[in-house]
Coordinates of C-alpha atoms and ligand atoms in Angstrom, one line a residue:
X1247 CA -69.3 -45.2 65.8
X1248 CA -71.3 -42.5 67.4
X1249 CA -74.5 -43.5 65.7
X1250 CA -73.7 -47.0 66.0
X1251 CA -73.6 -47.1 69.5
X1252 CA -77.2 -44.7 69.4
X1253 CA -78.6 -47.4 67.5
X1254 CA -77.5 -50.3 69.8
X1255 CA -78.7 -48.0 72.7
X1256 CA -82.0 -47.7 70.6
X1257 CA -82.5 -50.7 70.3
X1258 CA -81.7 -51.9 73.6
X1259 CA -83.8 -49.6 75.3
X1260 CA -86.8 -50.8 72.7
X1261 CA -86.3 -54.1 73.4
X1262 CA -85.4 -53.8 77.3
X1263 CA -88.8 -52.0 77.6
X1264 CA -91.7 -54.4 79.3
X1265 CA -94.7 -54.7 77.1
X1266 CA -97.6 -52.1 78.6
X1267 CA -99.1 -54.5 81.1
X1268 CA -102.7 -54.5 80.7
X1269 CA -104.6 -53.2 83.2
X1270 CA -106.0 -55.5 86.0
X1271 CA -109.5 -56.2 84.8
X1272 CA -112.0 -54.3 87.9
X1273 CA -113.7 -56.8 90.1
X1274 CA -117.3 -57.7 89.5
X1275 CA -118.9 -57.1 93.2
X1276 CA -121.7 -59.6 93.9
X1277 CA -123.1 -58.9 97.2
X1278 CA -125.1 -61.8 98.2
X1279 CA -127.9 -60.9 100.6
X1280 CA -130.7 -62.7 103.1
X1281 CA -133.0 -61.8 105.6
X1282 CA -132.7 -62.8 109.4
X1283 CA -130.5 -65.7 108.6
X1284 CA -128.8 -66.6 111.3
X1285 CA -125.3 -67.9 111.7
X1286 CA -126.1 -70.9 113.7
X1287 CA -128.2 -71.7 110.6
X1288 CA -125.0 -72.0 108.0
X1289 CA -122.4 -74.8 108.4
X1290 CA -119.4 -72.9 108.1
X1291 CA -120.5 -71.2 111.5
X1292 CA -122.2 -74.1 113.5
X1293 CA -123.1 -77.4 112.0
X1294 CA -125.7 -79.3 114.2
X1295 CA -128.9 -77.9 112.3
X1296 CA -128.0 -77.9 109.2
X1297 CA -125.8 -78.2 106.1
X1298 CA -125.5 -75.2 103.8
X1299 CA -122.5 -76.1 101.2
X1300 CA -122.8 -73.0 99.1
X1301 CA -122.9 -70.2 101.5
X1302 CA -119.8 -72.4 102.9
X1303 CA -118.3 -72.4 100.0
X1304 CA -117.7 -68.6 99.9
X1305 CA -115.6 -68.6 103.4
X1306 CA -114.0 -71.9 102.7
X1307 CA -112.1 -70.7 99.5
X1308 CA -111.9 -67.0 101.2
X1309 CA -112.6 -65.5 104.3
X1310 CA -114.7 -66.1 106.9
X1311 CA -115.2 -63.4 109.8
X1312 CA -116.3 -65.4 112.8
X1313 CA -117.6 -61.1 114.4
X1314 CA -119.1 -60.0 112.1
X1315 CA -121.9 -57.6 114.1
X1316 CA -124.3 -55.2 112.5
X1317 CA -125.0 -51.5 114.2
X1318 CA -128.9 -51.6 114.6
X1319 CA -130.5 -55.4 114.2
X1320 CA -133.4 -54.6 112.3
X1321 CA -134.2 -55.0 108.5
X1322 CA -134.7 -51.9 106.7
X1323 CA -132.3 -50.1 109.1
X1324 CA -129.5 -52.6 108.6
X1325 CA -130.0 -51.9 104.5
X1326 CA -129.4 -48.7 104.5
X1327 CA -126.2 -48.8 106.7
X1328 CA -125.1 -50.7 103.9
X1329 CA -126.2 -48.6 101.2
X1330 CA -125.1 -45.4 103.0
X1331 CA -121.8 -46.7 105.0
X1332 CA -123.4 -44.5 108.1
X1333 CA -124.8 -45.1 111.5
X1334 CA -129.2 -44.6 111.5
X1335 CA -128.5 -41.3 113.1
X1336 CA -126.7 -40.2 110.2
X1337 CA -128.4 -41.6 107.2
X1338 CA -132.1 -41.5 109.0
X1339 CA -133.1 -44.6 108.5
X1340 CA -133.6 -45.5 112.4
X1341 CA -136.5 -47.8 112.4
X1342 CA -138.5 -50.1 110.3
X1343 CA -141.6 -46.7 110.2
X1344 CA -138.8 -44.5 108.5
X1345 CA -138.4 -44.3 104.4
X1346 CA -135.0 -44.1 102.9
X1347 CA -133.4 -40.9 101.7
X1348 CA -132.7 -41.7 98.6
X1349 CA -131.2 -38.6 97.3
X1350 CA -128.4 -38.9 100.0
X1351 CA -124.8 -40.3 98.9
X1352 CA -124.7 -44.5 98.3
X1353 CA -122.5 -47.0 97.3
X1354 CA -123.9 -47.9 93.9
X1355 CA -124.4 -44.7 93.2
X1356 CA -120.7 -43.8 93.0
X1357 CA -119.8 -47.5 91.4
X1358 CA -122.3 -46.3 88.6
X1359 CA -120.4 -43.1 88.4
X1360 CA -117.1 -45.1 88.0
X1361 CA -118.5 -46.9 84.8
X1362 CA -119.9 -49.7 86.8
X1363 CA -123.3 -51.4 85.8
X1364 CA -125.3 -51.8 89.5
X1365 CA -128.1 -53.8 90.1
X1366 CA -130.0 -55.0 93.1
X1367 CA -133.0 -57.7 92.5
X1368 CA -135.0 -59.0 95.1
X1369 CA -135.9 -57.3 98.9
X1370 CA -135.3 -54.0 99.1
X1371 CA -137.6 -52.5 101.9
X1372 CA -137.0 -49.4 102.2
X1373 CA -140.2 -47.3 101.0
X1374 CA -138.9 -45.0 98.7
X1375 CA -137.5 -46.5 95.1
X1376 CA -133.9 -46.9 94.4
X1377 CA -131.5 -45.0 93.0
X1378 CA -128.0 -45.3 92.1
X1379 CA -128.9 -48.8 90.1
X1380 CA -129.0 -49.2 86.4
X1381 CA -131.3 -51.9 86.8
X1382 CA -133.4 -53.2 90.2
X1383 CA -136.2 -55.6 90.5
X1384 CA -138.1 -55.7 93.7
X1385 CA -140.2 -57.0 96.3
X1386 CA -142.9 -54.6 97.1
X1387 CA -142.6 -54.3 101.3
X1388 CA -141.3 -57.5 102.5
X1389 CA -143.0 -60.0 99.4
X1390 CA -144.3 -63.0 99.9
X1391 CA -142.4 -66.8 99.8
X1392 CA -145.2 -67.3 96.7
X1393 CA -146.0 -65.9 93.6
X1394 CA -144.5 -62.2 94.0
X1395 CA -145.8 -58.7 93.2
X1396 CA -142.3 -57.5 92.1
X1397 CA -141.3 -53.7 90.3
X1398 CA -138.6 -54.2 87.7
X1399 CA -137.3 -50.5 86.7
X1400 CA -140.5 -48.8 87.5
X1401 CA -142.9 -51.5 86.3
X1402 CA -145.4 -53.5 88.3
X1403 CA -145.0 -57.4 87.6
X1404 CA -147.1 -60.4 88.9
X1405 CA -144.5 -63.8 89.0
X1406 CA -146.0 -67.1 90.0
X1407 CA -143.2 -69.5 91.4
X1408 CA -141.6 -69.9 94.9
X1409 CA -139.8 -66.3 95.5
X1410 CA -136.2 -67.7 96.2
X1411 CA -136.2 -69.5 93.2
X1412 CA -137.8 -66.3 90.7
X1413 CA -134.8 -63.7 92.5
X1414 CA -131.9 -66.3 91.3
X1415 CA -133.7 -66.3 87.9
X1416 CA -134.2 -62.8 87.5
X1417 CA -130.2 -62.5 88.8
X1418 CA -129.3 -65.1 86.2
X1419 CA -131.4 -63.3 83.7
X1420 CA -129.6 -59.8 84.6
X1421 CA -125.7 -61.2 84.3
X1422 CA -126.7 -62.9 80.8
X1423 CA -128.3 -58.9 79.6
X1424 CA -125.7 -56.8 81.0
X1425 CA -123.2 -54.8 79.3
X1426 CA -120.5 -56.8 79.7
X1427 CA -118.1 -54.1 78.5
X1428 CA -118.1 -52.9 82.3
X1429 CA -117.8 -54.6 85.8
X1430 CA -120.8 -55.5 87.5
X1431 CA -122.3 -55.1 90.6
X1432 CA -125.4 -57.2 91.9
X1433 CA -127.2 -56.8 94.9
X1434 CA -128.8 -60.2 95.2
X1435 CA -131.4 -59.9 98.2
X1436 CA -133.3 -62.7 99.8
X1437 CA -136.7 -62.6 101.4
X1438 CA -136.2 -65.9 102.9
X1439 CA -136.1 -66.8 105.7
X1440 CA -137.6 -63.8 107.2
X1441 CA -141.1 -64.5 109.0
X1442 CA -143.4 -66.5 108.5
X1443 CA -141.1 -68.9 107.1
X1444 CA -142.5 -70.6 103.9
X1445 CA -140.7 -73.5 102.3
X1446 CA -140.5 -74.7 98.6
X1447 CA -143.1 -77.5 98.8
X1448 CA -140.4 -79.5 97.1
X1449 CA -138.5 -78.9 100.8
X1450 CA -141.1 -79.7 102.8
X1451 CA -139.8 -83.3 103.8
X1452 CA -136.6 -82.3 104.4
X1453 CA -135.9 -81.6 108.3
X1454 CA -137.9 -84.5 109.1
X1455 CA -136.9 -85.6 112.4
X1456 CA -137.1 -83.0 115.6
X1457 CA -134.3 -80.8 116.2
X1458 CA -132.2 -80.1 119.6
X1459 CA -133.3 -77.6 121.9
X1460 CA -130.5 -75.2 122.2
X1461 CA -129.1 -75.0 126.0
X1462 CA -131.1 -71.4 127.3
X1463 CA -134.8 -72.6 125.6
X1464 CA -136.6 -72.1 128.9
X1465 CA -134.4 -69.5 129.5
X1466 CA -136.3 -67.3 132.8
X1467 CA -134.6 -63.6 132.7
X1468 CA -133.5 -63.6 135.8
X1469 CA -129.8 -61.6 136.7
X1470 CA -130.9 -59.2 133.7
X1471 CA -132.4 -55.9 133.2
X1472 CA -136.6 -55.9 132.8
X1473 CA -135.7 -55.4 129.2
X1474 CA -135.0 -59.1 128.5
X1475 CA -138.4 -60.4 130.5
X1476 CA -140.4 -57.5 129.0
X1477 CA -139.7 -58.4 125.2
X1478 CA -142.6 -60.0 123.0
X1479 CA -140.7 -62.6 120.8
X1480 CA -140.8 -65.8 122.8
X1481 CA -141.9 -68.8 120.6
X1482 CA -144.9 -69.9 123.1
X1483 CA -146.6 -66.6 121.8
X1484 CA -146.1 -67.3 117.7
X1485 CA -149.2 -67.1 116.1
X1486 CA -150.8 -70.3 115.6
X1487 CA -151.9 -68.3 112.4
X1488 CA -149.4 -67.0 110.2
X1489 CA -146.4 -68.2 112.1
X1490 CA -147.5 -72.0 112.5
X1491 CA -149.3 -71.9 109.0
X1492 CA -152.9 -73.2 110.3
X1493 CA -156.1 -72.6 108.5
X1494 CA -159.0 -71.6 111.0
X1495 CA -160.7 -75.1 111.2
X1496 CA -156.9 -76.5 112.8
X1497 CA -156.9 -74.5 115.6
X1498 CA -159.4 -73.7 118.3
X1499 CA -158.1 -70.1 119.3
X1500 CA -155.1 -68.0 118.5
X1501 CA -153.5 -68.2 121.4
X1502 CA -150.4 -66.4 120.4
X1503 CA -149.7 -62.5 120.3
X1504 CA -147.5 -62.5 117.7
X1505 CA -145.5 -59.9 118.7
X1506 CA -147.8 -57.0 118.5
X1507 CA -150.3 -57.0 121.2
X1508 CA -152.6 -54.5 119.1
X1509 CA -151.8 -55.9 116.0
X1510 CA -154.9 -58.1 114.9
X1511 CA -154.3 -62.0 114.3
X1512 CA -153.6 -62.3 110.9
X1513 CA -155.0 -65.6 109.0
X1514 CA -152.8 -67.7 106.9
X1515 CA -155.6 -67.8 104.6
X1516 CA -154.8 -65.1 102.5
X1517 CA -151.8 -67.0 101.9
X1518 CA -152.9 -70.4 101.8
X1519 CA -155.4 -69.1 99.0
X1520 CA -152.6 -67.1 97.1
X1521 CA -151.1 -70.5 95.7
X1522 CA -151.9 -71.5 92.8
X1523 CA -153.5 -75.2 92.7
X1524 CA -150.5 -77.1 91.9
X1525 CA -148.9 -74.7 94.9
X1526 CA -151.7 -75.7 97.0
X1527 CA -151.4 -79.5 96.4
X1528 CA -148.3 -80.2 97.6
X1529 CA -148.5 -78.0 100.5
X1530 CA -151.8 -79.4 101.9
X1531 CA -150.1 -83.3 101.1
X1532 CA -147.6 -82.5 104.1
X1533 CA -149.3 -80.5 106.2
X1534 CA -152.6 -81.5 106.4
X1535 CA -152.0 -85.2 108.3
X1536 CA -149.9 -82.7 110.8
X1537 CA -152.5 -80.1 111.2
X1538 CA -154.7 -83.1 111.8
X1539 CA -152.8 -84.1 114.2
X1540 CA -152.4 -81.0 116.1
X1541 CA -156.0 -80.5 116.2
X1542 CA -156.6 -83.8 117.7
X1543 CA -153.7 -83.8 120.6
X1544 CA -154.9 -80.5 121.9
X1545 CA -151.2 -79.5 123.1
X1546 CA -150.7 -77.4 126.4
X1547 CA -147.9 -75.6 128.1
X1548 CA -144.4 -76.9 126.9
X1549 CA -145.9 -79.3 124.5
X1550 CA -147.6 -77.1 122.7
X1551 CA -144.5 -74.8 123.1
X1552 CA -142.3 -77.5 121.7
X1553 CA -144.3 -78.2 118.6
X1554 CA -144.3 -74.8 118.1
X1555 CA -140.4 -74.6 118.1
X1556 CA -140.2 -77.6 115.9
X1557 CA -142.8 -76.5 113.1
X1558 CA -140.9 -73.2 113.4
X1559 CA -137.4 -74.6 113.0
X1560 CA -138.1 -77.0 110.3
X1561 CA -139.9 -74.5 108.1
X1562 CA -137.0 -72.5 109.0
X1563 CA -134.4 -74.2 108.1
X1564 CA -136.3 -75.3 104.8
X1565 CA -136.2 -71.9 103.7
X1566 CA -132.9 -71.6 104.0
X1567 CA -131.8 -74.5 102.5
X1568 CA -133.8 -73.0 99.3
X1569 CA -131.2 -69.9 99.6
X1570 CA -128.1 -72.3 99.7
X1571 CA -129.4 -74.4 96.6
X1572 CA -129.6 -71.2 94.9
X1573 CA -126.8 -69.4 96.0
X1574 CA -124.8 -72.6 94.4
X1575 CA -127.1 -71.8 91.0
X1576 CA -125.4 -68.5 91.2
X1577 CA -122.3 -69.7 91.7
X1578 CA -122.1 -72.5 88.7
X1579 CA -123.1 -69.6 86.5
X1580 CA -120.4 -67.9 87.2
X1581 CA -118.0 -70.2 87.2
X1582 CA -119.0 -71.3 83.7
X1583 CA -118.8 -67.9 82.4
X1584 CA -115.7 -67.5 83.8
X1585 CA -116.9 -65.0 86.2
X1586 CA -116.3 -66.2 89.2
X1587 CA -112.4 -65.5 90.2
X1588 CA -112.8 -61.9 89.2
X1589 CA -115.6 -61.1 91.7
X1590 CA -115.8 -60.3 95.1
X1591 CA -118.8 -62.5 96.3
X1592 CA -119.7 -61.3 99.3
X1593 CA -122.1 -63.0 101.4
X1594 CA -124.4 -61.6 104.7
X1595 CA -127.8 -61.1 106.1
X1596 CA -129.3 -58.3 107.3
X1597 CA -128.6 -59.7 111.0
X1598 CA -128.7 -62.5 113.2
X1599 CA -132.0 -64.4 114.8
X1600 CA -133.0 -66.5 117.3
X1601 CA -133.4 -70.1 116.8
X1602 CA -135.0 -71.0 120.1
X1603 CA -131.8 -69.2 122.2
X1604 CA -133.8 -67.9 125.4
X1605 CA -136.9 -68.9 124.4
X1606 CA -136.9 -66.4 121.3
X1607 CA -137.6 -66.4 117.6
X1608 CA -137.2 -62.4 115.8
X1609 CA -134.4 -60.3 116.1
X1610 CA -133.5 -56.5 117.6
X1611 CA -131.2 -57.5 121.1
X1612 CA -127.6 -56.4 121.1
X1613 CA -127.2 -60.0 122.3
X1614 CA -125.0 -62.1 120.4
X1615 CA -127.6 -64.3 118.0
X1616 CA -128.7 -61.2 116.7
X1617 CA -126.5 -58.7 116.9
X1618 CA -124.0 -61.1 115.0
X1619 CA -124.5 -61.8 111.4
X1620 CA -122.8 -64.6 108.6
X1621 CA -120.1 -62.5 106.7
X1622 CA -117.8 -64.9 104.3
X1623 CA -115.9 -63.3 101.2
X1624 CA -114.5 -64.9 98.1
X1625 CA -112.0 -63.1 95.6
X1626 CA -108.5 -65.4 95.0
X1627 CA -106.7 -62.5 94.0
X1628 CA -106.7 -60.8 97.3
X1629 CA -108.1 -63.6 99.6
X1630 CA -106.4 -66.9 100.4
X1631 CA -108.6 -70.0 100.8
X1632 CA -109.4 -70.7 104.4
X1633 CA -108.6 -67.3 106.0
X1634 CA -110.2 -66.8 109.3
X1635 CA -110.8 -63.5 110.6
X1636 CA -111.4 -62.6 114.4
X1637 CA -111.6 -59.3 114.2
X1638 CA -114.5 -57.1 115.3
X1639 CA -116.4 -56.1 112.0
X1640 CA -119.6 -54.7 110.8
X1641 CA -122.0 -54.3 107.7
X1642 CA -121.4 -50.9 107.9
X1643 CA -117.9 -51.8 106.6
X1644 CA -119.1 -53.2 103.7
X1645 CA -119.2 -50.0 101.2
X1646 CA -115.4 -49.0 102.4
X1647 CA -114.8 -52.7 101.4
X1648 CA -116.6 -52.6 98.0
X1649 CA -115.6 -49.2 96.9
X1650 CA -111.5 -50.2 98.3
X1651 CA -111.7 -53.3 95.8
X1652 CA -113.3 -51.6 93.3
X1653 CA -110.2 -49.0 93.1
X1654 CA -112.5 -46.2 93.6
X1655 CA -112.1 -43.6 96.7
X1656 CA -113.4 -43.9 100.2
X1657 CA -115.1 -40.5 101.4
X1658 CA -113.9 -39.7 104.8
X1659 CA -117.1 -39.3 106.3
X1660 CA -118.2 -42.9 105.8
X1661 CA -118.2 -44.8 109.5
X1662 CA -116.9 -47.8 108.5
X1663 CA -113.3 -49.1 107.5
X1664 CA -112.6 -51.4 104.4
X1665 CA -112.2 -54.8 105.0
X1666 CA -109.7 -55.1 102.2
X1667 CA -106.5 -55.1 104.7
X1668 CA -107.6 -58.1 106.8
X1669 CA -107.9 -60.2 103.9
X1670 CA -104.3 -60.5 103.9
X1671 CA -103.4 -60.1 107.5
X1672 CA -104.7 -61.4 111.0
X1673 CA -101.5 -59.4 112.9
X1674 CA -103.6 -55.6 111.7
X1675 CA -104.2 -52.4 114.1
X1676 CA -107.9 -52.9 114.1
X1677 CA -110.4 -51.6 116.1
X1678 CA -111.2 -52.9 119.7
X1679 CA -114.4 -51.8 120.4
X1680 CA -117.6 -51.5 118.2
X1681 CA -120.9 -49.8 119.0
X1682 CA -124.5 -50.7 118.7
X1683 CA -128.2 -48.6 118.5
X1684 CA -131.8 -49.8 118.8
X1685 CA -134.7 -48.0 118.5
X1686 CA -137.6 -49.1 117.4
X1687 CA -140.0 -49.1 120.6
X1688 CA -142.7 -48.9 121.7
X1689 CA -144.0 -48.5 118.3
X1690 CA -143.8 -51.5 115.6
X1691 CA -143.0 -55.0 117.0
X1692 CA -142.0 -58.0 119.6
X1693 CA -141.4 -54.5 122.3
X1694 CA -137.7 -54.5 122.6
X1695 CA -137.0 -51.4 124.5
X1696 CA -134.5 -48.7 123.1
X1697 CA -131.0 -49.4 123.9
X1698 CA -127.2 -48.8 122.7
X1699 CA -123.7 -50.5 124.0
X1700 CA -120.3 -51.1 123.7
X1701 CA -118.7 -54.7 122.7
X1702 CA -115.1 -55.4 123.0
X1703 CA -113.0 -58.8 122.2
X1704 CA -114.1 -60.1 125.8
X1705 CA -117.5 -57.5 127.6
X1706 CA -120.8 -55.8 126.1
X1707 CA -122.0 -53.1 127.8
X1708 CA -125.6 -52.5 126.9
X1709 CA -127.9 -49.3 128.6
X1710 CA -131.7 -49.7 127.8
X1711 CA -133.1 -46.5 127.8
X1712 CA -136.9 -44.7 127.4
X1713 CA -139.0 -45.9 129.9
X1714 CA -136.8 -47.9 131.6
X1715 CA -133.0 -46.8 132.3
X1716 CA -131.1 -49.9 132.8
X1717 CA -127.9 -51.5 132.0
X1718 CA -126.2 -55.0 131.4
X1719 CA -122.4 -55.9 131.5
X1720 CA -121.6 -59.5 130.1
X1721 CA -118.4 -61.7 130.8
X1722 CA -118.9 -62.9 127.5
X1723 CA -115.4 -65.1 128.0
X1724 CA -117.3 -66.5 131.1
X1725 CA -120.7 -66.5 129.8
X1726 CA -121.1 -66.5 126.1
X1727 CA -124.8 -67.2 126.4
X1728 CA -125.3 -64.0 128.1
X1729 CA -127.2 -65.4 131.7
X1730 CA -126.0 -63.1 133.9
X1731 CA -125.3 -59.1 133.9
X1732 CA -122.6 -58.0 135.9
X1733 CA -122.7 -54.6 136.3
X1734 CA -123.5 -54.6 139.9
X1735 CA -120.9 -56.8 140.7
X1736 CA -117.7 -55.2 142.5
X1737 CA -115.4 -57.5 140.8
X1738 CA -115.6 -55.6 137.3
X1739 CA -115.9 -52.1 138.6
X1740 CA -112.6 -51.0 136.6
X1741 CA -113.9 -53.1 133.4
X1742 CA -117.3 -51.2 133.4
X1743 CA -115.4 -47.9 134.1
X1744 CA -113.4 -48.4 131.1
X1745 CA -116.4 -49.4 129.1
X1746 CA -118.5 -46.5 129.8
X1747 CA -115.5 -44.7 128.6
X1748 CA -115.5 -46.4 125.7
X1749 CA -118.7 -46.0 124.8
X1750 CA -119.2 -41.9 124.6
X1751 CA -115.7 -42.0 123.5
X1752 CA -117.7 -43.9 120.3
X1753 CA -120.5 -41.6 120.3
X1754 CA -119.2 -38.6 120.3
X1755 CA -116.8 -40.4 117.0
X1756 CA -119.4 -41.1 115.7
X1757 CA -121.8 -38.0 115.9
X1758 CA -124.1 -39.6 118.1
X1759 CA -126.9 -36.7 118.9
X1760 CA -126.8 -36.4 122.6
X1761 CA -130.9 -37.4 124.5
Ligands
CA435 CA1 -134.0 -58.8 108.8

């Protein structure tokens, strides 16, 4: 009976046991990546210039994070918060003049160590080569929109096709050559649309009637610091050169400065002579009856300022649409393999930009166009289709995120937070303030003076500093376009109290060396 009963036991405990469940395959981490794209450029965001159904895509069947804000709005700076999960003070990247530590702690680096492949293709710009990456393929310095000088693993390689196009290919070409035995993750960087704004001269008719002014285009600076009127970035002073793509004999004199007033005038011919002859062609087929025709009216004042806006916007916009078109390339590929529901596809840009908003084109102001940046996130097994997030956020909260999906540990000393708990939840703890750092003056470009701040839910506090020692408080609930500072006024006396608080409360969290 005894054994009887043993053997019933036996076998009920044999067959009451659950199969070993498999283990949850890792996520593949596709980290989709432009330059100076910003959100009033993508659909999902703001839908009056443009119709980007790819990027969309990404939000609509995940999340999108309507803050998303970076810490310092400049391009190689911006990269290696990323990379690093730390502030510029921290990982020394501070301005665009610096080169990137890279013997310091990364992201990939510890993916690769957790039997991930990693793999970044396309702009990298940060001076020194990377590491941490089984496999890169790079733009040398910020690449051109034609025909790229690229390094893959160490070798130099001339492409010819548009640039856009050749980093999806390459991407493509990397997913069907990996070792498939182990999660991915792919870096897929964008030049586009960073300066000077070269379309696919199959794009070139698209955008072909004039776009809106937005509402502060002859913005005038007044009730701010001297740091908004002192900046060199309006659109009247593009270069009639490289920024408006005209060959000497369209123009009579460069008028504009570019940017850099000691920065020579630089000729789009270099350029205009890089494309091949087919290249050439079709470029020359749109734009020469334009150029004609700017050379004839002789435009002055806001005319000329206004055809500068539009010529700037359209090939703008152009570029991006390339980006979208491709990003949907991406996309069908993985959805074909079957790829696509076990990745986290990230997408972002390096920060925001102006599209006209006070006048500007370029980048660097903790104002909202570009201190903001696009952030959407796709993965059905933790995200549900059409989440909206709120929450204050930043890129430097992308490693926590990747490393917190990936199953591998955070280090404590990174200065961001994963992202992974507001994918399920809008009701979270989260932070209510996030801090901000500029510093590239008076060298390099478009003279943006130094300055750091504070931005809650509703107010920015912003202190210019260096030669100038000024601050800004915006009602941002009252005046989202940022017209008027505040910080004299009476009225918000306790508010800008609180946020100066706030803000050494966040440096000193955040190891801020004191000036
Ligand atoms: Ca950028």
């Amino acid at each position: 009976m005894f054994r009887y009963v043993m053997l019933c036991l036996l076998f009920l405990g044999i067959s009451c046991q659950q199969p070993k469940k498999a283990e949850e395959p890792r996520p593949n981490i596709l980290l989709i990546f432009t330059d100076d794209h910003a959100k009033n450029a993508m659909s999902l965001y703001h839908d009056e210039l443009i119709v980007t159904p790819n990027l969309d895509r990404i939000g609509l069947e995940g999340i999108t994070f309507n803050r998303a804000y970076v810490t310092n709005s400049i391009c190689a700076p911006s990269r290696a918060v990323i990379l690093t999960g730390k502030y510029s003070h921290l990982n020394g990247l501070r301005d665009n003049r610096d080169v990137f530590d890279g013997t310091q702690w990364t992201f990939p680096k510890v993916l690769l160590e957790n039997d991930y492949e990693t793999a970044l293709i396309g702009k990298w710009h940060l001076k020194s080569l990377p590491t941490g990456f089984t496999h890169y393929d790079i733009l040398i310095g910020q690449g051109d929109y034609y025909n790229p000088r690229m390094i893959r693993n160490g070798d130099t390689l001339d492409h010819v096709g548009y640039t856009t196009d050749l980093i999806t290919d390459f991407s493509l070409e990397y997913l069907q050559n990996r070792d498939d035995s182990k999660p991915f993750c792919l870096m897929y960087q964008h030049k586009a649309p960073h300066r000077n704004w070269m379309p696919n001269t199959k794009d070139l008719d698209l955008f072909s009637d004039d776009l809106p002014l937005p509402a502060t285009f002859y913005d005038d600076y007044s009730n701010r610091s001297a740091a908004a009127s002192e900046q060199d970035m309006r659109i009247s002073d593009m270069y009639l050169s490289t920024d408006m793509k005209l060959l000497p004999g369209s123009y009579r004199t460069e008028t504009g400065t570019g940017g850099n007033k000691n920065f020579q005038s630089r000729d789009f011919t270099r350029l205009h002579n890089k494309l091949t002859d087919e290249q050439r062609k079709a470029w020359d087929a749109h734009y020469d009856p334009i150029n004609q025709f700017f050379k004839e009216a002789n435009l002055k004042g806001d005319e000329l300022l206004e055809w500068k806006y539009q010529r700037y916007m359209k090939d703008y916009l152009r570029c991006v649409h390339a980006v979208d078109e491709n990003v949907g390339r991406l996309l069908a590929y993985l959805e074909t393999e079957g790829l696509l529901d076990n990745t986290l596809v990230v997408y972002s840009s390096d920060q925001g930009f102006y599209l006209g908003e006070h006048g500007w084109y370029d980048k660097r102001f903790m104002y909202e166009e570009s201190f903001s940046t696009p952030m959407v996130m796709r993965y059905p097994t933790l995200i549900k289709p059409g989440t909206v997030s709120n929450d204050l956020v930043m890129n430097i909260d992308l490693p926590s995120t990747f490393l917190d999906v990936a199953g591998v540990s955070i280090p404590a000393n990174l200065q961001g937070k994963s992202l992974k708990p507001l994918f399920a939840s809008n009701d979270l703890e989260w932070r209510d303030a996030i801090y901000y750092h500029y510093y590239e003056y008076p060298h390099g470009w478009h003279n943006v003076k130094k300055h750091e701040g504070v931005r809650t839910d509703r107010y920015k506090l912003i202190h210019f500093y260096d030669d100038i020692d000024a601050w800004e408080l915006f009602d941002l609930e009252k005046d989202p376009n940022e017209l008027k500072s505040v910080y004299e006024d009476p009225e918000y006396g306790s508010i800008k109290k609180n946020l100066e608080q706030k803000l050494e409360q966040l440096k000193k969290e955040l190891k801020v060396p004191k000036r």
